[in-house]
């Protein structure tokens, strides 16, 4: 936002391959590390659109960070709960980010956990130790199948992107997309678009415990399009007048700081 561009690149590297720092892990990236990563990414994109190299060349070296990705095989037999303690979210089912479901599954966990605990108590005795422990075990049993399915789909998507797909074949004769993976990617496109993706998202979005959403998604989309257009036009106008300079030292502060304008309830 604000006229800035965020980019990321998935790199299949051995675990522990540290090419840059990670501010979330109290690390930082030196200028030399950042330039090394940018050069490495540019080498992977030889022959691609010039816009990619323009963005990479304009990226401040100290702003480049590395985020290692890990997931875990679903816990089919080992409970997430022990006694009155239970794990949820990434603490027990971290997953690849390709389907954008890490945070979503944590939110679903919280909702279902609250529902199970609310149903466990009674008016006269409230929640006792035994009822809490049973509620937590029931929570695990109810959530595990769906979370396992989402986690495995996320891993499958990651493996396909990294190991099976490549630049699709094209008839333009530019010398790209000539490997067997390229032909596989080209012929898989209609299968993914018209069969795999619809079935996948039907499963992902099948969870709506509060009931049908009616025309809420349409209203949210209309509101998003209106706000996005206004914010984008304002950002482009600001960039045309001189733009913003990136300040690596205040990056996280500017991201988390409160807006100067009041937020209207929606």
Coordinates of C-alpha atoms in Angstrom, one line a residue:
X1 CA 0.0 0.0 0.0
X2 CA 0.9 3.7 -0.1
X3 CA 2.6 3.2 -3.5
X4 CA 5.0 0.6 -2.1
X5 CA 5.5 -2.8 -3.6
X6 CA 6.1 -6.0 -1.7
X7 CA 7.6 -9.0 -3.5
X8 CA 8.5 -12.5 -2.5
X9 CA 10.1 -15.5 -4.1
X10 CA 9.8 -19.2 -3.0
X11 CA 13.2 -20.9 -3.1
X12 CA 13.6 -24.6 -2.6
X13 CA 16.7 -24.6 -0.4
X14 CA 18.0 -27.1 2.2
X15 CA 17.0 -26.4 5.7
X16 CA 19.3 -24.0 7.5
X17 CA 20.3 -22.1 4.3
X18 CA 20.6 -18.6 5.8
X19 CA 20.9 -16.1 3.0
X20 CA 19.4 -13.1 4.8
X21 CA 18.2 -12.0 8.2
X22 CA 14.7 -12.4 9.7
X23 CA 13.4 -9.5 11.8
X24 CA 10.7 -11.7 13.3
X25 CA 13.5 -13.8 14.7
X26 CA 15.3 -10.7 16.0
X27 CA 17.7 -10.8 13.0
X28 CA 18.7 -8.2 10.4
X29 CA 20.0 -8.2 6.9
X30 CA 23.3 -6.4 6.0
X31 CA 23.6 -4.5 2.7
X32 CA 26.0 -7.2 1.4
X33 CA 23.5 -10.0 2.3
X34 CA 20.7 -8.2 0.7
X35 CA 22.5 -7.5 -2.5
X36 CA 23.6 -11.2 -2.6
X37 CA 20.0 -12.3 -2.3
X38 CA 18.8 -9.8 -5.0
X39 CA 21.5 -11.0 -7.4
X40 CA 20.5 -14.6 -6.7
X41 CA 16.9 -13.9 -7.4
X42 CA 17.8 -12.0 -10.6
X43 CA 19.8 -15.0 -11.8
X44 CA 16.7 -17.2 -11.3
X45 CA 14.6 -14.9 -13.5
X46 CA 16.9 -14.5 -16.5
X47 CA 14.7 -14.0 -19.6
X48 CA 11.7 -12.8 -17.6
X49 CA 9.9 -9.4 -17.9
X50 CA 12.0 -6.3 -17.4
X51 CA 9.6 -5.1 -14.7
X52 CA 10.9 -7.9 -12.4
X53 CA 14.4 -6.6 -12.7
X54 CA 13.3 -3.0 -12.2
X55 CA 11.6 -3.9 -8.9
X56 CA 14.6 -6.0 -7.8
X57 CA 17.1 -3.2 -8.6
X58 CA 15.1 -0.6 -6.7
X59 CA 14.8 -2.8 -3.6
X60 CA 16.8 -1.5 -0.7
X61 CA 19.3 -4.2 0.2
X62 CA 18.7 -4.0 4.0
X63 CA 15.0 -4.5 3.5
X64 CA 15.4 -8.1 2.1
X65 CA 14.5 -10.7 4.6
X66 CA 14.3 -14.5 4.7
X67 CA 11.3 -16.4 6.0
X68 CA 11.9 -20.1 6.4
X69 CA 8.8 -22.2 5.9
X70 CA 8.0 -25.4 7.8
X71 CA 5.0 -27.6 8.2
X72 CA 4.2 -30.8 10.2
X73 CA 2.6 -34.0 9.4
X74 CA -1.0 -34.1 10.8
X75 CA -1.4 -35.6 14.2
X76 CA -3.8 -38.4 13.4
X77 CA -3.4 -40.3 16.6
X78 CA -1.7 -38.0 19.1
X79 CA -4.1 -35.5 20.7
X80 CA -3.5 -31.8 20.7
X81 CA -4.6 -31.7 24.4
X82 CA -3.2 -33.0 27.6
X83 CA -5.1 -32.4 30.8
X84 CA -6.3 -28.9 30.8
X85 CA -3.8 -27.7 28.2
X86 CA -4.4 -27.7 24.5
X87 CA -2.4 -26.4 21.5
X88 CA -4.0 -24.8 18.4
X89 CA -3.0 -22.9 15.3
X90 CA 0.6 -23.0 14.1
X91 CA 1.7 -24.4 17.5
X92 CA 0.3 -27.8 16.5
X93 CA -0.5 -27.7 12.8
X94 CA 1.9 -25.4 10.9
X95 CA 1.3 -25.6 7.2
X96 CA 2.7 -24.2 3.9
X97 CA 1.3 -20.8 3.0
X98 CA 0.2 -21.7 -0.6
X99 CA -3.5 -21.8 0.3
X100 CA -3.4 -18.9 2.8
X101 CA -4.9 -21.1 5.5
X102 CA -2.4 -20.9 8.5
X103 CA -4.2 -18.0 10.1
X104 CA -7.6 -19.1 8.9
X105 CA -7.3 -22.5 10.6
X106 CA -6.1 -20.8 13.9
X107 CA -9.3 -18.7 13.8
X108 CA -11.4 -21.8 13.2
X109 CA -9.6 -23.5 16.1
X110 CA -10.4 -20.6 18.5
X111 CA -14.1 -20.6 17.5
X112 CA -14.5 -24.4 17.9
X113 CA -12.6 -24.4 21.2
X114 CA -14.9 -21.7 22.6
X115 CA -17.9 -23.6 21.4
X116 CA -16.7 -26.9 23.1
X117 CA -15.9 -25.1 26.4
X118 CA -19.2 -23.3 26.4
X119 CA -21.1 -26.5 26.0
X120 CA -19.0 -28.3 28.7
X121 CA -20.2 -26.4 31.7
X122 CA -23.6 -26.5 33.5
X123 CA -25.5 -23.8 35.2
X124 CA -25.1 -25.2 38.7
X125 CA -21.5 -26.4 38.7
X126 CA -19.8 -24.5 35.9
X127 CA -16.7 -26.1 34.5
X128 CA -14.9 -28.7 36.5
X129 CA -11.6 -30.4 35.7
X130 CA -13.1 -33.5 34.1
X131 CA -15.5 -31.6 31.9
X132 CA -12.7 -29.3 30.6
X133 CA -10.4 -32.2 29.8
X134 CA -13.2 -34.0 27.9
X135 CA -14.1 -30.8 26.0
X136 CA -10.5 -30.4 24.9
X137 CA -10.3 -34.0 23.7
X138 CA -13.6 -33.6 21.8
X139 CA -12.3 -30.4 20.3
X140 CA -9.2 -32.3 19.0
X141 CA -11.3 -35.1 17.5
X142 CA -13.7 -32.7 15.8
X143 CA -11.0 -30.4 14.4
X144 CA -8.3 -32.9 13.4
X145 CA -9.9 -34.3 10.1
X146 CA -10.5 -30.8 8.6
X147 CA -7.2 -29.4 9.7
X148 CA -5.4 -32.5 8.3
X149 CA -7.1 -32.1 5.0
X150 CA -6.2 -28.4 4.7
X151 CA -2.6 -29.1 5.8
X152 CA -2.1 -31.9 3.3
X153 CA -3.6 -29.8 0.5
X154 CA -1.2 -27.0 1.4
X155 CA 1.7 -29.4 1.3
X156 CA 0.6 -30.8 -2.0
X157 CA 0.3 -27.3 -3.5
X158 CA 3.8 -26.4 -2.3
X159 CA 5.3 -29.6 -3.6
X160 CA 3.7 -29.1 -7.0
X161 CA 4.8 -25.5 -7.3
X162 CA 8.4 -26.3 -6.3
X163 CA 8.9 -29.8 -7.8
X164 CA 6.5 -30.3 -10.7
X165 CA 5.6 -26.9 -12.3
X166 CA 7.7 -24.6 -14.4
X167 CA 7.3 -21.8 -16.9
X168 CA 4.4 -23.0 -19.1
X169 CA 5.1 -23.9 -22.7
X170 CA 4.1 -21.1 -25.2
X171 CA 4.1 -20.8 -29.0
X172 CA 6.0 -17.5 -29.0
X173 CA 9.3 -19.1 -29.6
X174 CA 11.1 -17.2 -26.9
X175 CA 13.2 -20.2 -25.8
X176 CA 11.3 -20.4 -22.4
X177 CA 9.0 -23.2 -21.3
X178 CA 10.7 -26.1 -23.1
X179 CA 11.3 -28.6 -20.3
X180 CA 8.9 -31.6 -19.7
X181 CA 7.7 -29.7 -16.6
X182 CA 6.8 -26.8 -18.9
X183 CA 4.6 -29.0 -21.1
X184 CA 3.1 -30.6 -18.0
X185 CA 2.3 -27.2 -16.6
X186 CA 0.7 -26.1 -19.9
X187 CA -1.6 -29.1 -20.1
X188 CA -2.5 -29.0 -16.4
X189 CA -3.8 -25.4 -16.6
X190 CA -7.4 -26.2 -17.7
X191 CA -7.6 -29.1 -15.3
X192 CA -6.5 -26.9 -12.4
X193 CA -8.8 -24.0 -13.4
X194 CA -12.0 -25.9 -14.1
X195 CA -11.7 -29.0 -11.8
X196 CA -9.0 -28.9 -9.1
X197 CA -9.3 -25.3 -7.9
X198 CA -13.1 -25.2 -7.7
X199 CA -13.2 -28.5 -5.7
X200 CA -10.3 -27.3 -3.5
X201 CA -11.9 -23.9 -2.6
X202 CA -15.3 -25.5 -2.2
X203 CA -13.7 -27.6 0.6
X204 CA -11.8 -24.7 2.1
X205 CA -14.8 -22.4 2.2
X206 CA -17.3 -25.0 3.3
X207 CA -16.8 -23.9 7.0
X208 CA -19.4 -21.3 7.9
X209 CA -20.6 -22.2 11.5
X210 CA -22.8 -19.1 11.9
X211 CA -24.9 -20.0 8.9
X212 CA -25.2 -18.9 5.3
X213 CA -23.7 -15.5 4.5
X214 CA -26.3 -14.3 2.1
X215 CA -25.2 -11.3 0.1
X216 CA -22.4 -10.4 2.6
X217 CA -19.6 -11.5 0.3
X218 CA -20.9 -9.4 -2.5
X219 CA -21.2 -6.3 -0.3
X220 CA -17.7 -6.9 1.1
X221 CA -16.3 -7.1 -2.5
X222 CA -18.1 -3.9 -3.6
X223 CA -16.8 -2.1 -0.5
X224 CA -13.2 -3.4 -1.1
X225 CA -13.2 -2.4 -4.8
X226 CA -14.4 1.1 -3.9
X227 CA -11.8 1.6 -1.2
X228 CA -9.0 0.0 -3.2
X229 CA -9.6 2.2 -6.1
X230 CA -9.6 5.4 -4.0
X231 CA -6.5 4.4 -2.1
X232 CA -4.7 3.3 -5.3
X233 CA -5.5 6.6 -7.1
X234 CA -4.3 8.5 -4.1
X235 CA -1.0 6.5 -4.0
X236 CA -0.3 7.0 -7.7
X237 CA -1.0 10.7 -7.4
X238 CA 1.4 10.9 -4.4
X239 CA 4.0 9.0 -6.4
X240 CA 3.7 11.3 -9.3
X241 CA 4.4 14.2 -7.0
X242 CA 7.7 12.7 -5.8
X243 CA 6.7 9.5 -4.1
X244 CA 7.9 8.0 -0.8
X245 CA 11.3 7.0 0.3
X246 CA 11.7 3.7 2.0
X247 CA 13.1 3.9 5.6
X248 CA 14.3 0.4 6.6
X249 CA 14.7 1.5 10.2
X250 CA 11.0 2.4 10.6
X251 CA 9.6 -0.3 8.4
X252 CA 7.9 -2.3 11.2
X253 CA 6.9 0.8 13.1
X254 CA 5.2 2.3 10.1
X255 CA 3.5 -0.9 9.4
X256 CA 2.0 -1.3 12.9
X257 CA 1.5 2.3 13.9
X258 CA -2.1 3.5 14.3
X259 CA -3.7 5.4 11.5
X260 CA -3.9 9.1 11.9
X261 CA -7.4 9.1 10.6
X262 CA -10.3 7.7 12.7
X263 CA -11.5 4.3 11.6
X264 CA -15.2 4.2 10.7
X265 CA -17.1 1.2 11.9
X266 CA -18.5 -1.0 9.2

